PDB file of C-alpha atoms and ligand atoms in Angstrom:
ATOM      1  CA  UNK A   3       0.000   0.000   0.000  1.00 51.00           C
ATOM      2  CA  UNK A   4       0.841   3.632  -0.861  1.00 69.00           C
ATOM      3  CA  UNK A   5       2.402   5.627   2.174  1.00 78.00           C
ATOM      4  CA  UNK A   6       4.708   8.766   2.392  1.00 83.00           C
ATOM      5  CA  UNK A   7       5.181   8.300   6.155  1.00 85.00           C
ATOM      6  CA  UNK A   8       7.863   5.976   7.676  1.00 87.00           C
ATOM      7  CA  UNK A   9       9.022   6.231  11.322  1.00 86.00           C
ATOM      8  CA  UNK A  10      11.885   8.572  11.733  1.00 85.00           C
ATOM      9  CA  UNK A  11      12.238   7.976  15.267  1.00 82.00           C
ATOM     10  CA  UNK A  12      10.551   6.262  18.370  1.00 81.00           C
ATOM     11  CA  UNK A  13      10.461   6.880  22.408  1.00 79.00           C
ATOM     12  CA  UNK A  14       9.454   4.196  24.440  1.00 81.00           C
ATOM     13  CA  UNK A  15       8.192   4.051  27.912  1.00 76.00           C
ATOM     14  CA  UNK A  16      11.319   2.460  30.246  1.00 77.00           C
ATOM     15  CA  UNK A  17       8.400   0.409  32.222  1.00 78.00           C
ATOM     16  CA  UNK A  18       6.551  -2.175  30.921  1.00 79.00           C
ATOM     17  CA  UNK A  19       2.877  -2.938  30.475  1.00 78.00           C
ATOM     18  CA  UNK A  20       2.466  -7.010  31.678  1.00 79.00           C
ATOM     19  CA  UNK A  21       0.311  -8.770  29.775  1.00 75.00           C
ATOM     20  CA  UNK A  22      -0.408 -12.766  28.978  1.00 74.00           C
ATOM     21  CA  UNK A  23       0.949 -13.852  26.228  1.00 67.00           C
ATOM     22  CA  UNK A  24      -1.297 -14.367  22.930  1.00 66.00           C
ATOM     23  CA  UNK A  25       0.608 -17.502  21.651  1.00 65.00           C
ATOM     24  CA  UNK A  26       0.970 -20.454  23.536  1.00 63.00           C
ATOM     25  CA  UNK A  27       4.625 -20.930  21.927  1.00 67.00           C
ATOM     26  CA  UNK A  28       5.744 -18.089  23.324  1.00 67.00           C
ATOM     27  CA  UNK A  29       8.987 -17.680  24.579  1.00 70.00           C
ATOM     28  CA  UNK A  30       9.543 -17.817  28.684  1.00 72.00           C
ATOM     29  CA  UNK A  31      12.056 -15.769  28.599  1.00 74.00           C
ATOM     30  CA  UNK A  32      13.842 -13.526  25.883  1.00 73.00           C
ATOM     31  CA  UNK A  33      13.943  -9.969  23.741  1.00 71.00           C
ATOM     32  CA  UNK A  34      15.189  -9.114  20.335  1.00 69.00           C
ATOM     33  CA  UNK A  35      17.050  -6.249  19.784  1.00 66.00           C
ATOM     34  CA  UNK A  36      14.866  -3.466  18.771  1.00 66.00           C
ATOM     35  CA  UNK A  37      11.651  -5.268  19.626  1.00 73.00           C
ATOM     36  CA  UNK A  38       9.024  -3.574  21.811  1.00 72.00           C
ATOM     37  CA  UNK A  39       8.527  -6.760  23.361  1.00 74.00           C
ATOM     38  CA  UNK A  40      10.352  -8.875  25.891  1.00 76.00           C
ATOM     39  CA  UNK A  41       9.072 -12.175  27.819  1.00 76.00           C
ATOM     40  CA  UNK A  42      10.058 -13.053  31.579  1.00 75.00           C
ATOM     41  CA  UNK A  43       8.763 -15.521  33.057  1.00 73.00           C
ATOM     42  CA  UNK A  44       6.264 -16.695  30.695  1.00 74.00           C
ATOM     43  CA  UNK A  45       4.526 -13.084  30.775  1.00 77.00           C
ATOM     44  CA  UNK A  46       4.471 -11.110  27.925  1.00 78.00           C
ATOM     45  CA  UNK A  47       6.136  -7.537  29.037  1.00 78.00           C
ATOM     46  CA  UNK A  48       4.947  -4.585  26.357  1.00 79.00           C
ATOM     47  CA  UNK A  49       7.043  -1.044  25.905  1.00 78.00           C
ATOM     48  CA  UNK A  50       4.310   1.513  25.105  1.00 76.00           C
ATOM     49  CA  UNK A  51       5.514   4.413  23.004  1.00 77.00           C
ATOM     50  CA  UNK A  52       5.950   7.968  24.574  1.00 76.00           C
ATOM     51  CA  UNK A  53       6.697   9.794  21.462  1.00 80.00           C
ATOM     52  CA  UNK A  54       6.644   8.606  17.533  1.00 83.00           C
ATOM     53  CA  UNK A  55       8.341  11.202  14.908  1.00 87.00           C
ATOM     54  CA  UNK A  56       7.443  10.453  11.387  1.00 87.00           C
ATOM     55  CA  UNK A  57       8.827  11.407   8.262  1.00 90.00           C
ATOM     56  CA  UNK A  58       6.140  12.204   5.900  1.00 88.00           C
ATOM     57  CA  UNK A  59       7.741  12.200   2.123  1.00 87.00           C
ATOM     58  CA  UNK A  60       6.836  15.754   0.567  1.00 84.00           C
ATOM     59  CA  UNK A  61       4.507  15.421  -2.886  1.00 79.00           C
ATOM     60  CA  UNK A  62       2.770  12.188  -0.909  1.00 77.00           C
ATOM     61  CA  UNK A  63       5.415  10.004  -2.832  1.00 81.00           C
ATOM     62  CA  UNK A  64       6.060   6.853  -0.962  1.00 84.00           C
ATOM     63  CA  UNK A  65       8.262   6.939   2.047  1.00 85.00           C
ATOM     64  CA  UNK A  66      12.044   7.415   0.740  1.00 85.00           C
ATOM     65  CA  UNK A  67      11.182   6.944  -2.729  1.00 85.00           C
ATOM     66  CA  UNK A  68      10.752  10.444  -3.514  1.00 84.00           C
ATOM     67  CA  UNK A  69      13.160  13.489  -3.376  1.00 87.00           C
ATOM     68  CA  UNK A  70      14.396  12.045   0.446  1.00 91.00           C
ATOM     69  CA  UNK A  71      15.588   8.997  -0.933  1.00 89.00           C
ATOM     70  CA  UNK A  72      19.129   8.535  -0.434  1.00 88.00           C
ATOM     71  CA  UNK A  73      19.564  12.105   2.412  1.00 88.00           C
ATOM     72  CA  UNK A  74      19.882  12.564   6.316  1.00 91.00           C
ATOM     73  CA  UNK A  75      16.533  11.928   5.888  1.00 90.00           C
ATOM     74  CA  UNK A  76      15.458  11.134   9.977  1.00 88.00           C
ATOM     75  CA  UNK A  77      16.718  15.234  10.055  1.00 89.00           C
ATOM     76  CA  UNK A  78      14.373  16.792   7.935  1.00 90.00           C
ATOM     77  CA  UNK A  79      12.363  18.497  10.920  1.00 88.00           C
ATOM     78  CA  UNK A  80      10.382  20.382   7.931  1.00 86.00           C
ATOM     79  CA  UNK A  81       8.948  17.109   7.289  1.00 88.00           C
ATOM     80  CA  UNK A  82       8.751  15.878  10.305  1.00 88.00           C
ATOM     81  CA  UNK A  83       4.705  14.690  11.967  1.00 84.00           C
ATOM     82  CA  UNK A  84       4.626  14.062  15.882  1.00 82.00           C
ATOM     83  CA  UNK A  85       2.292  11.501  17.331  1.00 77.00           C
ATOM     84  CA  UNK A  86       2.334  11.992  21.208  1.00 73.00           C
ATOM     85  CA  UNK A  87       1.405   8.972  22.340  1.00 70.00           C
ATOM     86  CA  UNK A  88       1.985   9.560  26.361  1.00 64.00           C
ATOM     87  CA  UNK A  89      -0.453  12.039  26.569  1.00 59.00           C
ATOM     88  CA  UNK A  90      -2.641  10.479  29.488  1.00 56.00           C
ATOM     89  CA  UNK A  91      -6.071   8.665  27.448  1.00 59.00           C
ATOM     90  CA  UNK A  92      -8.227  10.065  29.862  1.00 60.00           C
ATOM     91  CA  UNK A  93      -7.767  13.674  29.586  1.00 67.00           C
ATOM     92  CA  UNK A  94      -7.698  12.963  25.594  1.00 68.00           C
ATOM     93  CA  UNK A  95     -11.179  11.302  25.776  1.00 69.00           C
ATOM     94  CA  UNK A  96     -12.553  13.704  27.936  1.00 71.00           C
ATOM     95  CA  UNK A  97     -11.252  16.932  27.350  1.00 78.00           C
ATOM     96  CA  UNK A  98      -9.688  17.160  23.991  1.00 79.00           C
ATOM     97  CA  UNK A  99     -11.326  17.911  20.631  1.00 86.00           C
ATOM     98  CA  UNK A 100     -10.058  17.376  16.930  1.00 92.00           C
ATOM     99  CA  UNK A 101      -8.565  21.223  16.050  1.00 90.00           C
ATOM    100  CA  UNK A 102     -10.384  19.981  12.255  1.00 94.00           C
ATOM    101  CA  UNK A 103     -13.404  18.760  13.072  1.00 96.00           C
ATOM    102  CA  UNK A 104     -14.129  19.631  16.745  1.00 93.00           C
ATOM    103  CA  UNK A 105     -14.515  15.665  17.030  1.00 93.00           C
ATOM    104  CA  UNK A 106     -13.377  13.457  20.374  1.00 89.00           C
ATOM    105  CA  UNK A 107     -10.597  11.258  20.333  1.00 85.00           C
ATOM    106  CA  UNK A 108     -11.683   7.460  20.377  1.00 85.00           C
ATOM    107  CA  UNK A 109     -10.300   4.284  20.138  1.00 81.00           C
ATOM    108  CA  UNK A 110      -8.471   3.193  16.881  1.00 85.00           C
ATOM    109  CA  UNK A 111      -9.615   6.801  15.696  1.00 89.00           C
ATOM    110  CA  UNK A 112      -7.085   8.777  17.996  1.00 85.00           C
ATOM    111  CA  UNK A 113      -6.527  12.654  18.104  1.00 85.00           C
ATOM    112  CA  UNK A 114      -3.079  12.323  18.647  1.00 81.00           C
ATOM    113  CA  UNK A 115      -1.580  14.228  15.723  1.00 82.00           C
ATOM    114  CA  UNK A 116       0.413  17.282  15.571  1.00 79.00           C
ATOM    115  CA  UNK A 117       1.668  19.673  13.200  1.00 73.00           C
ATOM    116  CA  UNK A 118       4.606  21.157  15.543  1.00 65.00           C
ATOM    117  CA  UNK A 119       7.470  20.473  17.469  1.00 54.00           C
ATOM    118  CA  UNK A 120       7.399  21.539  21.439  1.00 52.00           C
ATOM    119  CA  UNK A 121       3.783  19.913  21.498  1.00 53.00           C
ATOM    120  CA  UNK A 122       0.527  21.122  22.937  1.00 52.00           C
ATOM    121  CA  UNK A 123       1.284  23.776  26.054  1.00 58.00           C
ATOM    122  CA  UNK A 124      -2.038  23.937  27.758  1.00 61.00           C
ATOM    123  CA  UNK A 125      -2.299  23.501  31.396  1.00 61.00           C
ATOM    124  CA  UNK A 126      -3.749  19.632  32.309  1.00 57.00           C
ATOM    125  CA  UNK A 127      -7.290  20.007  33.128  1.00 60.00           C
ATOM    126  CA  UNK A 128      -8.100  21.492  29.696  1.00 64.00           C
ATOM    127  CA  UNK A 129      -8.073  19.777  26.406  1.00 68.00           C
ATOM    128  CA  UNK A 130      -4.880  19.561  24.617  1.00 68.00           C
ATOM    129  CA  UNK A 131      -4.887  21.915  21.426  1.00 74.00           C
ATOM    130  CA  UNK A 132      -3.258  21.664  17.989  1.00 81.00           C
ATOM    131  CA  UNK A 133      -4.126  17.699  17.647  1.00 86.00           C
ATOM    132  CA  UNK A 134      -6.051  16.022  14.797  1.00 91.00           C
ATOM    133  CA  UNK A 135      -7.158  13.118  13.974  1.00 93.00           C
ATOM    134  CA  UNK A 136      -5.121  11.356  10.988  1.00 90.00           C
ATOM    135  CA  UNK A 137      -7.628  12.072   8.119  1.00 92.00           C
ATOM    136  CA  UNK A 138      -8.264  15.488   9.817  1.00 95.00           C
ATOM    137  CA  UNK A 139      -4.460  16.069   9.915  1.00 92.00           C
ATOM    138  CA  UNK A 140      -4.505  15.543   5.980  1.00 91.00           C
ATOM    139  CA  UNK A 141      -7.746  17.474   5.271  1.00 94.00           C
ATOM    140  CA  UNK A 142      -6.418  20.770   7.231  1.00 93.00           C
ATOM    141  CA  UNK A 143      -3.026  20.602   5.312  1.00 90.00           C
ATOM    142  CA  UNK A 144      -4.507  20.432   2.184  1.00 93.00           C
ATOM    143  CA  UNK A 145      -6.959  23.655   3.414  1.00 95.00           C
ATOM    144  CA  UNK A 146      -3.638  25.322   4.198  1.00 92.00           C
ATOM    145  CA  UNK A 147      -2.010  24.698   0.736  1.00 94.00           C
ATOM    146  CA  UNK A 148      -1.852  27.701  -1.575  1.00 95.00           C
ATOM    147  CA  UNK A 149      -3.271  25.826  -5.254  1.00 95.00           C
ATOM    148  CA  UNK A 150      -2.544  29.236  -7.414  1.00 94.00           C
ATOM    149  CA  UNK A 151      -0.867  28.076 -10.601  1.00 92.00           C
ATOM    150  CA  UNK A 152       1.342  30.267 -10.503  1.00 92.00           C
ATOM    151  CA  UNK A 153       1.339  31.983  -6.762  1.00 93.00           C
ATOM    152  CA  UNK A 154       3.485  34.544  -5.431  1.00 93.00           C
ATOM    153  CA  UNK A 155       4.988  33.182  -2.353  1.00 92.00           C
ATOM    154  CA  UNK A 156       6.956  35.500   0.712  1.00 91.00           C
ATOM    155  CA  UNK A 157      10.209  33.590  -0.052  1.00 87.00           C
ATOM    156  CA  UNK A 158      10.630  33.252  -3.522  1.00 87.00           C
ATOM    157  CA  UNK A 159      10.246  29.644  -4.158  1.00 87.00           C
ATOM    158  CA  UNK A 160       7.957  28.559  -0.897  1.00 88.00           C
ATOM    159  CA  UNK A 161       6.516  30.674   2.046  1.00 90.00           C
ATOM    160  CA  UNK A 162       2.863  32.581   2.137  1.00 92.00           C
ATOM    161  CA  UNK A 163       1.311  33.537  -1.035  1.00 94.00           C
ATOM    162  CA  UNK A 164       0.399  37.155  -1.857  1.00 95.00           C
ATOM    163  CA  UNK A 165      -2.927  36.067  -3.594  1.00 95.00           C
ATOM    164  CA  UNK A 166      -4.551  33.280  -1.886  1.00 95.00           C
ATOM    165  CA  UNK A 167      -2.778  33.751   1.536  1.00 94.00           C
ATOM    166  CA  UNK A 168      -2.089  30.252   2.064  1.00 94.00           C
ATOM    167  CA  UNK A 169       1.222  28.457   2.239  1.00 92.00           C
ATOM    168  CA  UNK A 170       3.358  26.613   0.025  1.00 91.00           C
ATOM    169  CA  UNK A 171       6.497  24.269   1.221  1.00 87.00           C
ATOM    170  CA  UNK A 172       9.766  24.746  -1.192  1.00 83.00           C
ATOM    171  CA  UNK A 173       9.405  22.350  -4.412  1.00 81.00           C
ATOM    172  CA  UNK A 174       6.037  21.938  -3.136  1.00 83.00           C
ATOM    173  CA  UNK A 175       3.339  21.301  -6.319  1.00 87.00           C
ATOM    174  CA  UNK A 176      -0.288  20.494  -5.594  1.00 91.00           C
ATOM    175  CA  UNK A 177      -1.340  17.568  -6.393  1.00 90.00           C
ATOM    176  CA  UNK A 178      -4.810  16.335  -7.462  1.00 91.00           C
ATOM    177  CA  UNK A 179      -5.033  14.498  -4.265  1.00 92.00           C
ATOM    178  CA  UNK A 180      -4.483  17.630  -2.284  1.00 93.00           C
ATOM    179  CA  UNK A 181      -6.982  19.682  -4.668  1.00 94.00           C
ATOM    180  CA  UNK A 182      -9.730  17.213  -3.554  1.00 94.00           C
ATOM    181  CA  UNK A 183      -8.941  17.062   0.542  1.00 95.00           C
ATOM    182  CA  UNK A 184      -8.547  21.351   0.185  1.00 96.00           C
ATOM    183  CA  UNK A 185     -12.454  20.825  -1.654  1.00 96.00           C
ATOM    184  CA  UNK A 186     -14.126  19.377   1.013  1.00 96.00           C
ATOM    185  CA  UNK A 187     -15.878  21.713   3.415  1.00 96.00           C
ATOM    186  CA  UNK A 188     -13.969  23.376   6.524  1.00 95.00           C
ATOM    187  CA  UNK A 189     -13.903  20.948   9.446  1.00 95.00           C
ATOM    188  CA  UNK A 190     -15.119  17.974   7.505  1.00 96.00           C
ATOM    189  CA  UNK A 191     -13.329  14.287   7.570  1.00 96.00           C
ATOM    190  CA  UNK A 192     -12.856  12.809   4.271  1.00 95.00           C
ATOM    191  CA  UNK A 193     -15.739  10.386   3.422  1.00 94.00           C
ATOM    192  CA  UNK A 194     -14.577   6.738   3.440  1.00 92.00           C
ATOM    193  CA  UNK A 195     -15.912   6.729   0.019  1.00 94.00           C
ATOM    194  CA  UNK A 196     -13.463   8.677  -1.252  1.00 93.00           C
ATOM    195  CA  UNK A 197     -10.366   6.888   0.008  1.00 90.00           C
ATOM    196  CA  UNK A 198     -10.073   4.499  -3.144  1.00 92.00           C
ATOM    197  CA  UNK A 199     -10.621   7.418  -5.118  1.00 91.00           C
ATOM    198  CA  UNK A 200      -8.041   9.114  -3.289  1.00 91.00           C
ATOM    199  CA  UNK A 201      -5.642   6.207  -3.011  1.00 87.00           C
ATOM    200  CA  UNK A 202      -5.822   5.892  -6.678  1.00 89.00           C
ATOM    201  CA  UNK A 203      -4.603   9.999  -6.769  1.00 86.00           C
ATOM    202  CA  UNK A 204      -1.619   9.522  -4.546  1.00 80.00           C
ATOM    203  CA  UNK A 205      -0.545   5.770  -6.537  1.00 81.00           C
ATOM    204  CA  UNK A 206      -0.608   7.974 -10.031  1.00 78.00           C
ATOM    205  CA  UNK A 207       1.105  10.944  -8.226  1.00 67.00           C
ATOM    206  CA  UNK A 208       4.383   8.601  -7.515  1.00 62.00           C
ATOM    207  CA  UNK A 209       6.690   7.575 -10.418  1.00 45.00           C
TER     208      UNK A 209
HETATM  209 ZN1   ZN B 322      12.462  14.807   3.917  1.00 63.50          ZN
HETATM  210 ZN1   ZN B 323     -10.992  15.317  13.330  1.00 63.50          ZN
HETATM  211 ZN1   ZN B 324      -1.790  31.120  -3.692  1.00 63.50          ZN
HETATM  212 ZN1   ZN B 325       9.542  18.708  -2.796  1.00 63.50          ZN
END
């Protein structure tokens, strides 16, 4: 499948969750190398992530395969998407809302997505700000995307256009995937029958 994110870098939580093992074969005691999970004593011990930096490949090519491929890559902080996975579930559930679509954060359908570095600053009995959920995420970059055809940016060749007022990364070009997410209305999510439409946009868009 077609994805321009791969995982730049991980944080895990030192302590682990203890669980049963699923398998019955499972190991009594042991832990690979890089592995988030290690077995003692016939329990299954599980390293929750803290903090997961992705790299998300510019022009939605697929991770690494576009104009990354082959640079420092894990350093591009321009490119960079922060999932903050520690932030306590409770206060999340209760308390935060989707900065897109004013939604809650559930299960499997998490607003745990940022756009900066330095994270949300808000004190802990409000709702964290600046978090999206995934599609969101996509839908209010695409709003944010200046889609002149020929723009006049702050910076020359990226920055803040002079005509539409939105933003455009360097070597940025629109793409027809981003012309449909910046089409739906402000604050919606993009309607799972779209996604093989759009999947279909980003596969053509790579080469
Ligand atoms: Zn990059
Ligand atoms: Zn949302
Ligand atoms: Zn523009
Ligand atoms: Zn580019």
């Amino acid at each position: 499948m077609h994805d321009p994110m791969v995982m730049a870098f991980g944080i895990r939580r030192p302590w682990p969750k203890i669980r049963r093992p699923h398998g019955s074969n499972s190991p009594r005691w042991g832990w690979r190398r890089g592995s988030c999970f290690a077995h003692a004593a016939g329990r299954e011990l599980y390293f929750p992530s803290l903090i997961t930096v992705w790299h998300v490949e510019p022009h939605g090519a697929d991770a690494l395969r576009g104009e990354c491929r082959g640079t420092r890559w894990q350093w591009h902080i321009h490119h960079w998407h922060i999932q903050w996975n520690f932030l306590q579930n409770w206060r999340r559930r209760l308390l935060t809302r989707c900065a897109w679509c004013g939604g809650r954060s559930r299960k499997g359908d998490a607003v745990n997505h940022s756009h900066q570095w330095g994270g949300p600053k808000q004190p802990l009995w409000r709702g964290e700000r600046g978090l999206f959920h995934s599609d969101c995420s996509s839908v209010e970059r695409a709003h944010n995307l200046c889609l002149c055809d020929d723009p006049l940016l702050d910076h020359g060749d990226y920055g803040q256009c002079a005509f539409c007022g939105k933003f455009r990364a360097w070597r940025k070009t629109p793409t027809d995937a981003d012309r449909h997410l910046a089409a739906l209305p402000v604050g919606s999510r993009i309607p799972p029958e779209d996604i093989p439409r759009l999947q279909a946009m980003w596969q053509e868009g790579r080469s």
